[in-house]
Structure formats: C-alpha cells, structure tokens
Coordinates of C-alpha atoms in Angstrom, one line a residue:
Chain A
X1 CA 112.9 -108.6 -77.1
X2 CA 112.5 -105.2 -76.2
X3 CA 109.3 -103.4 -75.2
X4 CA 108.0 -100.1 -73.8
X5 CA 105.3 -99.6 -71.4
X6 CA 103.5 -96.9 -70.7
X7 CA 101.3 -96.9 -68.0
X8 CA 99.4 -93.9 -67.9
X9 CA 97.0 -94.6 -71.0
X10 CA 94.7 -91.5 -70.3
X11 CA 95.4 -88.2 -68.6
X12 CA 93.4 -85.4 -67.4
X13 CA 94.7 -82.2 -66.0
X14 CA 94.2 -78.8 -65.3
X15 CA 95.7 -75.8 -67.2
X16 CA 98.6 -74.8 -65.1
X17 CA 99.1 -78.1 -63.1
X18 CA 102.7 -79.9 -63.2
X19 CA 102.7 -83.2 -65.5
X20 CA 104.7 -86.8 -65.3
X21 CA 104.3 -89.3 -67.9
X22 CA 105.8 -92.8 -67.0
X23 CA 108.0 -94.5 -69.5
X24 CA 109.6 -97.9 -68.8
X25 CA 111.3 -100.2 -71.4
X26 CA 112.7 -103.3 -71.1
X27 CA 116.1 -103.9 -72.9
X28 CA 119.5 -105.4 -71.6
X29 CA 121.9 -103.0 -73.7
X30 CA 122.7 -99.4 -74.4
X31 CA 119.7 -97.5 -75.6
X32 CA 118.3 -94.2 -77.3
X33 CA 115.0 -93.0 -76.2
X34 CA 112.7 -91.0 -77.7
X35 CA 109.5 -89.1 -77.1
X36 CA 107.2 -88.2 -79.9
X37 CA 103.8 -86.3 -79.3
X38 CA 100.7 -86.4 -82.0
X39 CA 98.4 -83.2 -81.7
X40 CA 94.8 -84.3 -83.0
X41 CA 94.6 -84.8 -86.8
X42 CA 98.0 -84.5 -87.1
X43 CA 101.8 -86.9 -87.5
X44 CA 104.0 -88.1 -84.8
X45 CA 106.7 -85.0 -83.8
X46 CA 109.8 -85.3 -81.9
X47 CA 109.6 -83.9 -78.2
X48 CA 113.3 -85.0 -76.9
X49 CA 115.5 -87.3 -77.6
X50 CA 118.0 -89.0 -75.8
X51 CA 121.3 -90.5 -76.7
X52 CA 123.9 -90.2 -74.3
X53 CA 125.3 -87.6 -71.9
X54 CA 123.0 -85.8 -69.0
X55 CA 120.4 -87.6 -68.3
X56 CA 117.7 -85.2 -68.2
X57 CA 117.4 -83.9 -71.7
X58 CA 115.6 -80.6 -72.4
X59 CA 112.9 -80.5 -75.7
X60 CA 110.9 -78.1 -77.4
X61 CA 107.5 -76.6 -75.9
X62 CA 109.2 -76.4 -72.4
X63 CA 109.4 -80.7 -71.8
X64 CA 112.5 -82.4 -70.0
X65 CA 112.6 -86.2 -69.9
X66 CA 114.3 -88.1 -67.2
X67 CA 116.9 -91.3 -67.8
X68 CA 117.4 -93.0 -64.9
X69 CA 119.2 -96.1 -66.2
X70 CA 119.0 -98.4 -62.9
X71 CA 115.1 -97.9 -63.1
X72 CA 115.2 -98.6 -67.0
X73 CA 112.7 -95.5 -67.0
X74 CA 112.8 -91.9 -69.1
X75 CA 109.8 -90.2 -67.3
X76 CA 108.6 -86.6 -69.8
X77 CA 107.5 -83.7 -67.2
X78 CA 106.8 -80.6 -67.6
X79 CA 106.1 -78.0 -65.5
X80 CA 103.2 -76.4 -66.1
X81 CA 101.0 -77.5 -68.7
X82 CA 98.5 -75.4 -71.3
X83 CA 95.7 -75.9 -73.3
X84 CA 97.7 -76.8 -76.4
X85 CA 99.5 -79.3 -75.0
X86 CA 96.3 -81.6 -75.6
X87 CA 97.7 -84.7 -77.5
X88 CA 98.8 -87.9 -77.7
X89 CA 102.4 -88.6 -76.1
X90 CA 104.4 -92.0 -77.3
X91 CA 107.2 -93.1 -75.8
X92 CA 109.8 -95.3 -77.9
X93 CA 113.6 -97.0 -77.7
X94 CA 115.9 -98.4 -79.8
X95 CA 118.7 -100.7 -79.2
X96 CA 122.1 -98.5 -79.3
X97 CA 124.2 -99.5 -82.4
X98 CA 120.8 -101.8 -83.7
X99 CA 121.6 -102.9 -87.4
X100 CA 118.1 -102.5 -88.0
X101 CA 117.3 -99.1 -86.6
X102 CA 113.8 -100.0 -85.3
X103 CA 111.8 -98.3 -82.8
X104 CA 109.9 -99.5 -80.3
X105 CA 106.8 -97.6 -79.4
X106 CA 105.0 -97.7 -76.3
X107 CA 100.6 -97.9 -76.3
X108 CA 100.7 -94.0 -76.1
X109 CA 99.1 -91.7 -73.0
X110 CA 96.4 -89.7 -74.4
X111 CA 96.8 -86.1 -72.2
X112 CA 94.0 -83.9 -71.9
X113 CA 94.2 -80.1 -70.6
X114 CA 91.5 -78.3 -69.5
X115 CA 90.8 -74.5 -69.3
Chain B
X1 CA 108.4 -78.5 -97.4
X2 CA 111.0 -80.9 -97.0
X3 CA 109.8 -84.1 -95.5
X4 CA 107.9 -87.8 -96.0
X5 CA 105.0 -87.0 -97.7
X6 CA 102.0 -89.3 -97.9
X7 CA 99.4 -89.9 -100.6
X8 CA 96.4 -90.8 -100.3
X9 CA 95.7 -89.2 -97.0
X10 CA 91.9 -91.0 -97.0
X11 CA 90.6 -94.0 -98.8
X12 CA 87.8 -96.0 -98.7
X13 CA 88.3 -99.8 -99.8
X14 CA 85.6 -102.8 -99.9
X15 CA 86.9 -106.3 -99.0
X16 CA 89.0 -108.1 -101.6
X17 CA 90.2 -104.9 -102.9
X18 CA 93.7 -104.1 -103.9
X19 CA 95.8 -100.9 -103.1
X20 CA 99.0 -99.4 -102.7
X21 CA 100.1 -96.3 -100.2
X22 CA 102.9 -94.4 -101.7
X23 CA 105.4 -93.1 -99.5
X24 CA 108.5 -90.4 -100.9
X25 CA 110.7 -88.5 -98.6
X26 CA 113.4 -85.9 -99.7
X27 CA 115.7 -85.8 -96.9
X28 CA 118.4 -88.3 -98.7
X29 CA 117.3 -90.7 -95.5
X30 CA 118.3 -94.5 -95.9
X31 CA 115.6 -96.1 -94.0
X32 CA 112.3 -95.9 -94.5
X33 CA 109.3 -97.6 -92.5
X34 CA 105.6 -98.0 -92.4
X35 CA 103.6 -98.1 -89.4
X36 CA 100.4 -98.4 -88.7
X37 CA 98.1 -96.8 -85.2
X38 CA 95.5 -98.4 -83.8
X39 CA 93.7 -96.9 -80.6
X40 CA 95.3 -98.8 -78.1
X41 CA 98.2 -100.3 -79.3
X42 CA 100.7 -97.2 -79.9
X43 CA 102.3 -97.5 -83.3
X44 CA 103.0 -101.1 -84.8
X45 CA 105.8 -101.6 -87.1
X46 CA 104.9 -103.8 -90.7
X47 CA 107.6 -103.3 -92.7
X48 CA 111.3 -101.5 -93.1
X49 CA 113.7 -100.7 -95.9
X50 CA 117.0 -99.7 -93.8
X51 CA 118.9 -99.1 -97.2
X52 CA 117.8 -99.0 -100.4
X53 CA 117.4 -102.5 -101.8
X54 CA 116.0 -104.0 -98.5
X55 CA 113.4 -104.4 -96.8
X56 CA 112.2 -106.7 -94.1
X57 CA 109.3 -107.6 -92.0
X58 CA 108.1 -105.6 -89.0
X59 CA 105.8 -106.9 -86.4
X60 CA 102.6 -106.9 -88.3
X61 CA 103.2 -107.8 -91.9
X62 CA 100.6 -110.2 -92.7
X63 CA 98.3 -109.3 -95.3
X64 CA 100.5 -106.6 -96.6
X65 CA 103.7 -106.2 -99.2
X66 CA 106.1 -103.3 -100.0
X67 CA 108.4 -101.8 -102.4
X68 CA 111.6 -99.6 -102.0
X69 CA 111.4 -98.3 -105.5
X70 CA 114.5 -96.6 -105.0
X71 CA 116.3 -94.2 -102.1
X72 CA 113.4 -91.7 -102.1
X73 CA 110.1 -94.1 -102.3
X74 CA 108.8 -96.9 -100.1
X75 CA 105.6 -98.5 -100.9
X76 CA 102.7 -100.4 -98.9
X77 CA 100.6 -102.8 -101.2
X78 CA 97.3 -104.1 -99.7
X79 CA 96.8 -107.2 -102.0
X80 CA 93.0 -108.2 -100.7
X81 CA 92.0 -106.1 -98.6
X82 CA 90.3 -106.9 -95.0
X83 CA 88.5 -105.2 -92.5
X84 CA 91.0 -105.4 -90.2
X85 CA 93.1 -103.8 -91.9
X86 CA 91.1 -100.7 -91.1
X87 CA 93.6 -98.6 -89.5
X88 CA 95.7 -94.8 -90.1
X89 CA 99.3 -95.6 -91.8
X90 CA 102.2 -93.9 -91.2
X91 CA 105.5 -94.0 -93.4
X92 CA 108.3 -92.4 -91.6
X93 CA 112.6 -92.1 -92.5
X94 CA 115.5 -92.0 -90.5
X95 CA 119.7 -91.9 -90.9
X96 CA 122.1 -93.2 -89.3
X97 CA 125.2 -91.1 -88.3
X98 CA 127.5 -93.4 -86.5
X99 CA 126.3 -95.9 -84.4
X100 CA 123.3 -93.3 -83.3
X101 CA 119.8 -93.6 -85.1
X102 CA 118.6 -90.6 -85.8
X103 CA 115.1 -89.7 -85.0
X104 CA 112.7 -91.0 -87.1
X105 CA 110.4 -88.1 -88.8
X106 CA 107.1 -89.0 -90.2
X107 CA 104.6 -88.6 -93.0
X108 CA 100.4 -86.9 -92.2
X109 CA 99.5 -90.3 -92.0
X110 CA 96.5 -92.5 -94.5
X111 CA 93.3 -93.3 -93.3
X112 CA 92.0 -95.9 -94.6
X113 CA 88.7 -97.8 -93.8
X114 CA 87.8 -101.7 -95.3
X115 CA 83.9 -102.5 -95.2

C-alpha cells in the first residue's frame, strides 16, 4: 500500500532563514507527487507538482521540491522564508496511471515564521 | 469564482443526528472526493466518485454515506451522528488527462462539531 511520511510535524524558523521539509513515500511504481500548503482558516493549495521530467520542480511563492527517486523522497525548500509563509504544508503521491486517482497525504508539517 | 464550493461551512450537530454536506464544483472535473483533517493525521480520504455514477470507499468510511448526484455534485450524508465524527471536511475534484492525474483542487472546508 502506499504511504507518505513526513517527519518534520512542527517547524519553527526565523524570517529569512533557508527551509527543508522532508517528504518520503513508500510505493514500488511510477509516481506523481504533490505538495499542497493550507494558510490558517483557509483550503488545501497546490505548491508544485511533479509528474515527470527534471526533477527539481519550481512552484509558486518561490518553493522548488526535490525528486530523488533512489531515496523515494521529494524534499520542498525554499530559500528564504517570510512571515506569510506560516502554514501548514502536506505532502501527497499518487500511483502513476492509478485507475482510482487517489492521493495519499502525508500527517502535514505545521511551519511557523517569526519576525 | 470557478471552483468546489462547500456548504455549510460550520455546523453544530448533537449525537444521533442526521446531515448531509453538499459538495458542487464547476470545473467539468470527473472525480470528486471528500476528505476529512484531523490535527495529526494529515487529510484522510472517506469516499470517491472517479466518474459520475461511482463512487467507492476511501480509508475512513464508516459511519458515513455519499451521493454523486450527477457530474457537478457529490454528497456526504452523516446518518447518526457521533462525536467522533467531529472533524473539518473537505470535498475536492480532479481530471484526468492521459494517464496523469491532475491536481486535485479543493473546497473552504465544513466544520462540523458532534456533542
């Protein structure tokens, strides 16, 4: 079955400082990989996705994930983070080709940036 | 704006109560899904409609029942409600094109609390 872990469940950082979320799934096929973020109060947003191609993908709001497919890992950084980027960030895969188009979501890594 | 759009967005239930969470989107999407987020455990999957017609269970569809009323409306239905069922909802959509599955874009999300 597949599964995503993520194992940084709570973050804290400084405005400014560089950031790298962990994101490891478990699946023996072809995959596309997501991340979403949740600002407070609010729905689940696309970051990035991933489908095939380079391997590090560029999003909005200056992210870039990471696919490193011998590590089964797609790692979001960003440089230099602000204020707004306060949120929750979820992880999730889908099997490539999946009849059922189901995501897989990971626990989440609440990320908090202070001023 | 175009999107999945959620009603209600709060509702407070006693046990033993009935309820349904509607669910439309108008992006001409063939999947639809409901979610629901508990602090802790990411985003949990209780039913899908991958096509109009269908639907099937998720990981957590105990308790609850759903409609796909047609290609635009997917439906939760709480039949007796239970306290642990307290929990935010999300209904969310998605195409396919190809073998790819197409991000998955998401309603504001139903609070809804059980005494």
């Amino acid at each position: 079955a597949q599964s995503v872990s993520q194992h940084n469940h709570h973050v804290i950082l400084s405005e400014a400082a560089s950031l790298e979320l962990g994101c490891n799934y478990s699946y023996g096929g072809t995959v596309n990989l997501f991340w979403y973020v949740q600002y407070p109060g609010q729905h689940l947003q696309l970051l990035l996705k991933y489908f095939s191609g380079d391997p590090l993908v560029k999003g909005i709001k200056g992210f870039e994930a990471e696919f490193i497919k011998s590590k089964f890992s797609f790692n979001l950084r960003k440089p230099s983070v602000q204020w707004s980027d306060t949120a929750e960030y979820f992880c999730a895969v889908i099997a490539y080709g999946g009849a059922t188009n189901k995501l897989i979501f990971g626990t989440g890594t609440l990320l908090a940036v202070q001023p | 704006n175009a999107g999945v759009t959620q009603t209600p967005k709060f509702q407070v239930l006693k046990t033993g109560q009935s309820m349904t969470l509607q669910c439309a989107q108008d992006m001409n999407h063939n999947s639809m899904y409901w979610y629901r987020q508990d602090p802790g455990m990411g985003l949990r999957l209780i039913y899908y409609s991958a096509s109009e017609g269908t639907t099937d269970k998720g990981e957590v569809p105990n308790g609850y029942n759903v409609s796909r009323l047609n290609k635009r409306e997917f439906s939760l239905r709480l039949e007796s409600a239970a306290p642990s069922q307290t929990s935010v909802y999300f209904c969310a959509s998605s195409e396919r094109t190809g073998y790819s599955n197409q991000p998955q874009h998401f309603g504001d999300g139903t609070r809804l609390s059980i005494l």
